[in-house]
mmCIF file of C-alpha atoms in Angstrom:
data_model
loop_
_atom_site.group_PDB
_atom_site.id
_atom_site.type_symbol
_atom_site.label_atom_id
_atom_site.label_comp_id
_atom_site.label_asym_id
_atom_site.label_seq_id
_atom_site.Cartn_x
_atom_site.Cartn_y
_atom_site.Cartn_z
ATOM 1 C CA MET A 1 -0.031 0.044 -0.207
ATOM 2 C CA ARG A 2 1.262 3.682 -0.778
ATOM 3 C CA CYS A 3 1.361 5.473 2.227
ATOM 4 C CA LYS A 4 3.597 8.592 2.388
ATOM 5 C CA LEU A 5 4.034 10.985 5.011
ATOM 6 C CA THR A 6 3.185 13.710 2.965
ATOM 7 C CA GLN A 7 -0.232 12.161 2.164
ATOM 8 C CA THR A 8 -3.006 13.514 4.585
ATOM 9 C CA SER A 9 -6.535 12.508 4.754
ATOM 10 C CA GLN A 10 -9.311 14.455 6.362
ATOM 11 C CA ILE A 11 -13.111 14.227 7.183
ATOM 12 C CA ARG A 12 -15.265 15.772 5.070
ATOM 13 C CA LYS A 13 -18.963 15.763 4.008
ATOM 14 C CA ASN A 14 -20.168 14.430 0.656
ATOM 15 C CA ALA A 15 -23.227 15.729 -1.509
ATOM 16 C CA GLY A 16 -25.485 13.738 0.751
ATOM 17 C CA GLY A 17 -23.917 15.295 3.738
ATOM 18 C CA ASN A 18 -22.668 12.236 5.253
ATOM 19 C CA LYS A 19 -19.132 12.822 6.720
ATOM 20 C CA ARG A 20 -16.437 10.474 4.937
ATOM 21 C CA LEU A 21 -12.491 9.912 5.748
ATOM 22 C CA VAL A 22 -10.986 11.276 2.441
ATOM 23 C CA SER A 23 -7.773 10.819 0.718
ATOM 24 C CA THR A 24 -6.151 11.887 -2.041
ATOM 25 C CA TYR A 25 -4.198 9.116 -4.510
ATOM 26 C CA GLU A 26 -2.689 9.772 -7.943
ATOM 27 C CA TRP A 27 -3.712 7.905 -10.591
ATOM 28 C CA ARG A 28 -2.012 8.850 -14.070
ATOM 29 C CA GLY A 29 -0.784 12.388 -12.949
ATOM 30 C CA MET A 30 -4.625 12.914 -12.036
ATOM 31 C CA PRO A 31 -5.619 13.307 -7.870
ATOM 32 C CA ILE A 32 -8.030 10.781 -7.469
ATOM 33 C CA GLU A 33 -10.336 11.345 -4.114
ATOM 34 C CA VAL A 34 -10.890 7.951 -2.105
ATOM 35 C CA CYS A 35 -12.542 7.136 0.691
ATOM 36 C CA ASP A 36 -10.330 4.769 2.591
ATOM 37 C CA SER A 37 -11.170 4.381 5.996
ATOM 38 C CA ALA A 38 -10.791 0.876 7.719
ATOM 39 C CA ARG A 39 -14.379 0.157 7.905
ATOM 40 C CA ASN A 40 -15.078 1.239 4.310
ATOM 41 C CA VAL A 41 -12.322 -1.015 2.668
ATOM 42 C CA LEU A 42 -13.454 -3.986 4.805
ATOM 43 C CA LEU A 43 -17.386 -3.432 3.961
ATOM 44 C CA MET A 44 -16.205 -3.087 0.064
ATOM 45 C CA VAL A 45 -14.373 -6.163 0.286
ATOM 46 C CA GLU A 46 -17.450 -8.067 1.831
ATOM 47 C CA LEU A 47 -19.616 -6.554 -1.252
ATOM 48 C CA PHE A 48 -17.082 -8.365 -3.824
ATOM 49 C CA GLY A 49 -18.597 -11.737 -2.658
ATOM 50 C CA ASP A 50 -22.219 -10.643 -1.669
ATOM 51 C CA GLU A 51 -24.104 -13.245 -4.133
ATOM 52 C CA ASP A 52 -27.680 -11.474 -3.056
ATOM 53 C CA ILE A 53 -26.629 -8.426 -5.198
ATOM 54 C CA ASP A 54 -26.381 -8.300 -9.003
ATOM 55 C CA PRO A 55 -23.136 -7.344 -10.408
ATOM 56 C CA TYR A 56 -24.552 -4.162 -11.937
ATOM 57 C CA THR A 57 -25.963 -2.898 -8.874
ATOM 58 C CA LYS A 58 -22.483 -4.072 -6.866
ATOM 59 C CA GLN A 59 -20.435 -2.000 -9.306
ATOM 60 C CA SER A 60 -22.633 1.285 -8.842
ATOM 61 C CA TYR A 61 -22.178 0.356 -4.934
ATOM 62 C CA LEU A 62 -18.514 0.035 -5.336
ATOM 63 C CA LEU A 63 -18.230 3.724 -7.014
ATOM 64 C CA GLN A 64 -20.447 5.086 -4.215
ATOM 65 C CA MET A 65 -18.405 3.478 -1.671
ATOM 66 C CA LEU A 66 -14.682 4.127 -2.979
ATOM 67 C CA PHE A 67 -14.818 7.241 -4.395
ATOM 68 C CA PHE A 68 -15.920 10.814 -2.694
ATOM 69 C CA ASP A 69 -17.192 12.143 -5.833
ATOM 70 C CA PRO A 70 -18.211 9.242 -8.238
ATOM 71 C CA ALA A 71 -19.195 11.462 -10.947
ATOM 72 C CA CYS A 72 -15.687 12.871 -10.929
ATOM 73 C CA ALA A 73 -13.894 9.863 -10.789
ATOM 74 C CA ILE A 74 -16.115 8.514 -13.711
ATOM 75 C CA ALA A 75 -14.921 11.192 -16.033
ATOM 76 C CA GLN A 76 -11.811 10.916 -14.788
ATOM 77 C CA GLY A 77 -11.201 7.198 -15.619
ATOM 78 C CA GLY A 78 -13.384 7.342 -18.788
ATOM 79 C CA ASP A 79 -12.988 4.259 -20.910
ATOM 80 C CA ASP A 80 -10.173 3.084 -18.559
ATOM 81 C CA MET A 81 -12.273 3.079 -15.510
ATOM 82 C CA ARG A 82 -12.030 -0.274 -14.417
ATOM 83 C CA GLU A 83 -8.286 0.004 -14.460
ATOM 84 C CA LEU A 84 -8.872 3.121 -12.323
ATOM 85 C CA ILE A 85 -10.699 1.052 -9.649
ATOM 86 C CA GLU A 86 -7.885 -1.752 -9.921
ATOM 87 C CA ASP A 87 -5.161 0.525 -9.571
ATOM 88 C CA VAL A 88 -6.853 2.484 -6.803
ATOM 89 C CA MET A 89 -7.671 -0.809 -4.968
ATOM 90 C CA TRP A 90 -4.529 -1.903 -4.982
ATOM 91 C CA ASP A 91 -2.980 1.420 -3.587
ATOM 92 C CA VAL A 92 -5.667 1.750 -0.955
ATOM 93 C CA CYS A 93 -5.710 -1.843 0.265
ATOM 94 C CA ALA A 94 -3.013 -3.915 -1.599
ATOM 95 C CA LEU A 95 -5.914 -6.101 -2.879
ATOM 96 C CA ASP A 96 -5.124 -7.188 -6.300
ATOM 97 C CA VAL A 97 -8.427 -7.650 -8.439
ATOM 98 C CA THR A 98 -6.752 -7.896 -11.889
ATOM 99 C CA THR A 99 -7.088 -10.539 -13.858
ATOM 100 C CA GLY A 100 -3.788 -13.008 -13.332
ATOM 101 C CA HIS A 101 -2.759 -10.908 -10.420
ATOM 102 C CA ILE A 102 -0.746 -8.421 -11.729
ATOM 103 C CA HIS A 103 0.007 -6.434 -9.260
ATOM 104 C CA ALA A 104 0.381 -9.018 -6.550
ATOM 105 C CA ASP A 105 2.977 -11.533 -8.484
ATOM 106 C CA GLY A 106 5.289 -12.744 -6.105
ATOM 107 C CA CYS A 107 4.052 -11.041 -2.616
ATOM 108 C CA GLU A 108 3.193 -13.312 0.496
ATOM 109 C CA ASP A 109 0.258 -15.133 1.478
ATOM 110 C CA PRO A 110 -1.656 -12.929 3.908
ATOM 111 C CA ALA A 111 -0.720 -13.770 7.258
ATOM 112 C CA PHE A 112 -4.032 -12.891 9.073
ATOM 113 C CA ASP A 113 -7.666 -12.468 8.110
ATOM 114 C CA TRP A 114 -9.771 -9.320 9.080
ATOM 115 C CA GLU A 115 -12.987 -11.895 9.872
ATOM 116 C CA GLU A 116 -11.279 -14.747 11.577
ATOM 117 C CA ASP A 117 -9.003 -12.399 13.506
ATOM 118 C CA ALA A 118 -11.297 -9.569 14.530
ATOM 119 C CA ALA A 119 -11.381 -10.250 18.323
ATOM 120 C CA ARG A 120 -7.964 -10.788 18.150
ATOM 121 C CA ILE A 121 -7.224 -7.003 16.072
ATOM 122 C CA ARG A 122 -10.083 -5.353 18.281
ATOM 123 C CA ALA A 123 -7.959 -6.666 21.727
ATOM 124 C CA SER A 124 -4.679 -5.927 20.487
ATOM 125 C CA LEU A 125 -5.478 -2.416 18.896
ATOM 126 C CA LEU A 126 -7.101 -1.170 22.522
ATOM 127 C CA SER A 127 -4.299 -2.935 24.602
ATOM 128 C CA ALA A 128 -1.176 -1.704 22.654
ATOM 129 C CA TYR A 129 -2.693 1.834 21.526
ATOM 130 C CA GLY A 130 -5.989 2.635 23.416
ATOM 131 C CA ILE A 131 -7.389 2.853 20.200
ATOM 132 C CA ASP A 132 -11.712 1.505 20.233
ATOM 133 C CA TRP A 133 -11.676 -0.038 16.950
ATOM 134 C CA ASP A 134 -15.678 1.094 16.612
ATOM 135 C CA ALA A 135 -14.684 4.757 17.504
ATOM 136 C CA SER A 136 -11.936 4.493 15.086
ATOM 137 C CA CYS A 137 -12.587 2.382 12.227
ATOM 138 C CA GLU A 138 -14.094 5.148 10.317
ATOM 139 C CA LYS A 139 -11.390 7.957 11.063
ATOM 140 C CA LEU A 140 -8.530 5.581 10.564
ATOM 141 C CA SER A 141 -7.615 4.608 6.887
ATOM 142 C CA TYR A 142 -6.887 0.925 5.892
ATOM 143 C CA SER A 143 -3.510 1.703 5.711
ATOM 144 C CA ALA A 144 -3.115 3.147 9.052
ATOM 145 C CA VAL A 145 -4.419 0.450 10.475
ATOM 146 C CA CYS A 146 -2.496 -1.800 8.772
ATOM 147 C CA ASP A 147 0.656 0.147 9.866
ATOM 148 C CA LEU A 148 -0.536 -0.109 13.525
ATOM 149 C CA LEU A 149 -0.721 -3.790 13.252
ATOM 150 C CA GLY A 150 2.413 -4.256 11.548
ATOM 151 C CA ALA A 151 4.483 -2.146 14.182
ATOM 152 C CA LEU A 152 3.102 -4.637 16.855
ATOM 153 C CA LEU A 153 4.922 -7.374 15.024
ATOM 154 C CA GLU A 154 8.226 -5.344 15.959
ATOM 155 C CA ALA A 155 7.129 -4.425 19.633
ATOM 156 C CA ASP A 156 8.268 -6.246 22.900
ATOM 157 C CA SER A 157 4.669 -6.769 23.764
ATOM 158 C CA ASN A 158 2.763 -9.705 23.506
ATOM 159 C CA THR A 159 -0.617 -9.008 22.105
ATOM 160 C CA PRO A 160 -3.308 -11.541 20.939
ATOM 161 C CA PHE A 161 -2.352 -10.561 16.896
ATOM 162 C CA GLN A 162 1.332 -10.987 17.875
ATOM 163 C CA GLN A 163 0.792 -14.202 19.112
ATOM 164 C CA ALA A 164 -1.443 -15.569 16.445
ATOM 165 C CA ILE A 165 1.004 -14.273 13.534
ATOM 166 C CA HIS A 166 4.290 -15.496 15.231
ATOM 167 C CA PHE A 167 2.532 -19.025 15.599
ATOM 168 C CA ARG A 168 1.813 -19.123 11.720
ATOM 169 C CA ARG A 169 5.223 -17.604 10.404
ATOM 170 C CA ALA A 170 7.596 -19.553 12.669
ATOM 171 C CA ASP A 171 9.715 -22.535 12.409
ATOM 172 C CA PRO A 172 8.782 -25.330 14.600
ATOM 173 C CA PRO A 173 11.272 -26.110 16.861
ATOM 174 C CA LYS A 174 13.601 -29.318 16.001
ATOM 175 C CA ARG A 175 12.606 -32.138 17.791
ATOM 176 C CA ASN A 176 14.853 -34.498 20.106
ATOM 177 C CA LYS A 177 14.798 -36.838 22.666
ATOM 178 C CA HIS A 178 14.513 -34.159 25.546
ATOM 179 C CA ASN A 179 11.743 -31.771 24.126
ATOM 180 C CA GLY A 180 9.160 -34.252 22.635
ATOM 181 C CA GLU A 181 6.252 -32.713 24.848
ATOM 182 C CA TYR A 182 7.182 -28.939 24.232
ATOM 183 C CA VAL A 183 7.365 -29.462 20.357
ATOM 184 C CA ASP A 184 3.760 -31.212 20.801
ATOM 185 C CA SER A 185 2.316 -28.448 22.620
ATOM 186 C CA TRP A 186 3.895 -25.740 20.050
ATOM 187 C CA LEU A 187 2.606 -27.784 17.135
ATOM 188 C CA GLU A 188 -0.994 -27.893 18.851
ATOM 189 C CA THR A 189 -1.067 -24.018 19.436
ATOM 190 C CA ARG A 190 0.342 -23.406 15.545
ATOM 191 C CA ASP A 191 -2.851 -25.461 14.560
ATOM 192 C CA TYR A 192 -4.831 -23.336 16.807
ATOM 193 C CA PHE A 193 -3.855 -20.390 15.404
ATOM 194 C CA ALA A 194 -3.787 -21.223 11.970
ATOM 195 C CA LEU A 195 -6.158 -19.757 9.514
ATOM 196 C CA LYS A 196 -9.286 -21.878 9.067
ATOM 197 C CA GLY A 197 -10.744 -20.531 5.543
ATOM 198 C CA ALA A 198 -10.960 -22.554 2.713
ATOM 199 C CA GLY A 199 -8.482 -21.263 -0.223
ATOM 200 C CA ASP A 200 -6.683 -17.745 -0.467
ATOM 201 C CA PRO A 201 -9.305 -15.105 0.501
ATOM 202 C CA ILE A 202 -7.163 -12.427 -1.903
ATOM 203 C CA ASP A 203 -8.021 -14.876 -4.790
ATOM 204 C CA ALA A 204 -11.705 -15.230 -3.671
ATOM 205 C CA GLN A 205 -11.831 -11.553 -3.488
ATOM 206 C CA ALA A 206 -10.097 -10.832 -6.857
ATOM 207 C CA ALA A 207 -12.494 -13.524 -8.692
ATOM 208 C CA ALA A 208 -15.127 -12.007 -7.192
ATOM 209 C CA MET A 209 -14.641 -8.692 -8.392
ATOM 210 C CA ALA A 210 -13.339 -9.530 -11.767
ATOM 211 C CA ASP A 211 -16.827 -11.834 -12.421
ATOM 212 C CA MET A 212 -18.651 -8.612 -11.157
ATOM 213 C CA PHE A 213 -17.238 -6.545 -13.623
ATOM 214 C CA ALA A 214 -17.807 -8.942 -16.588
ATOM 215 C CA ALA A 215 -21.505 -9.780 -15.610
ATOM 216 C CA ALA A 216 -21.825 -5.661 -15.351
ATOM 217 C CA GLU A 217 -20.191 -5.270 -18.826
ATOM 218 C CA LYS A 218 -22.459 -8.200 -20.371
ATOM 219 C CA GLU A 219 -25.498 -6.661 -18.618
ATOM 220 C CA ALA A 220 -24.797 -3.099 -20.004
ATOM 221 C CA ALA A 221 -23.883 -4.458 -23.390
ATOM 222 C CA HIS A 222 -27.435 -6.329 -23.720
ATOM 223 C CA GLY A 223 -28.996 -2.940 -22.184
#
């Protein structure tokens, strides 16, 4: 994700009078105003996989959720609107929704899941930083929350989030004739913290968004 120290975010009211966290990203030399609060990004990710919403409506929702001024973004994107959304999603939340995973080629698999680790994230942000998720998720950008969680992995404290990531990434201790019980316990703990979701969540989200675009474009062509 792109999160420069010179980049600023601010709470602004949109045309409907709703307050939203807005950050300005650059796309092909143009400033793009994006609503990138942590909560909004997670809601967009949920939107991709919602099978109860038809693709054309889903695409319309995405534009309203992602851009502070959707009409302006559509004008800026023009015929390359899909590329604009793909590039912005990568910059905002490192979600590669391109066909063939152009952006994420060679990236590591995710070590945590927002849904499975929700309780750990809430508890860890509160204990380490005094940040209440419900009070802050619309005021902090998605990238800022990821930075805070990443900083926990460099800290000396031992939060639930740190513990889970440690057992998911660390190599198990080598077994010898003296530490059999310890190794068994370590492996049981690793299994406890292992992500239970089936498949790669990034793959699922990217595929869902690609399907959304394809279906919406097909429907528009026959409309």
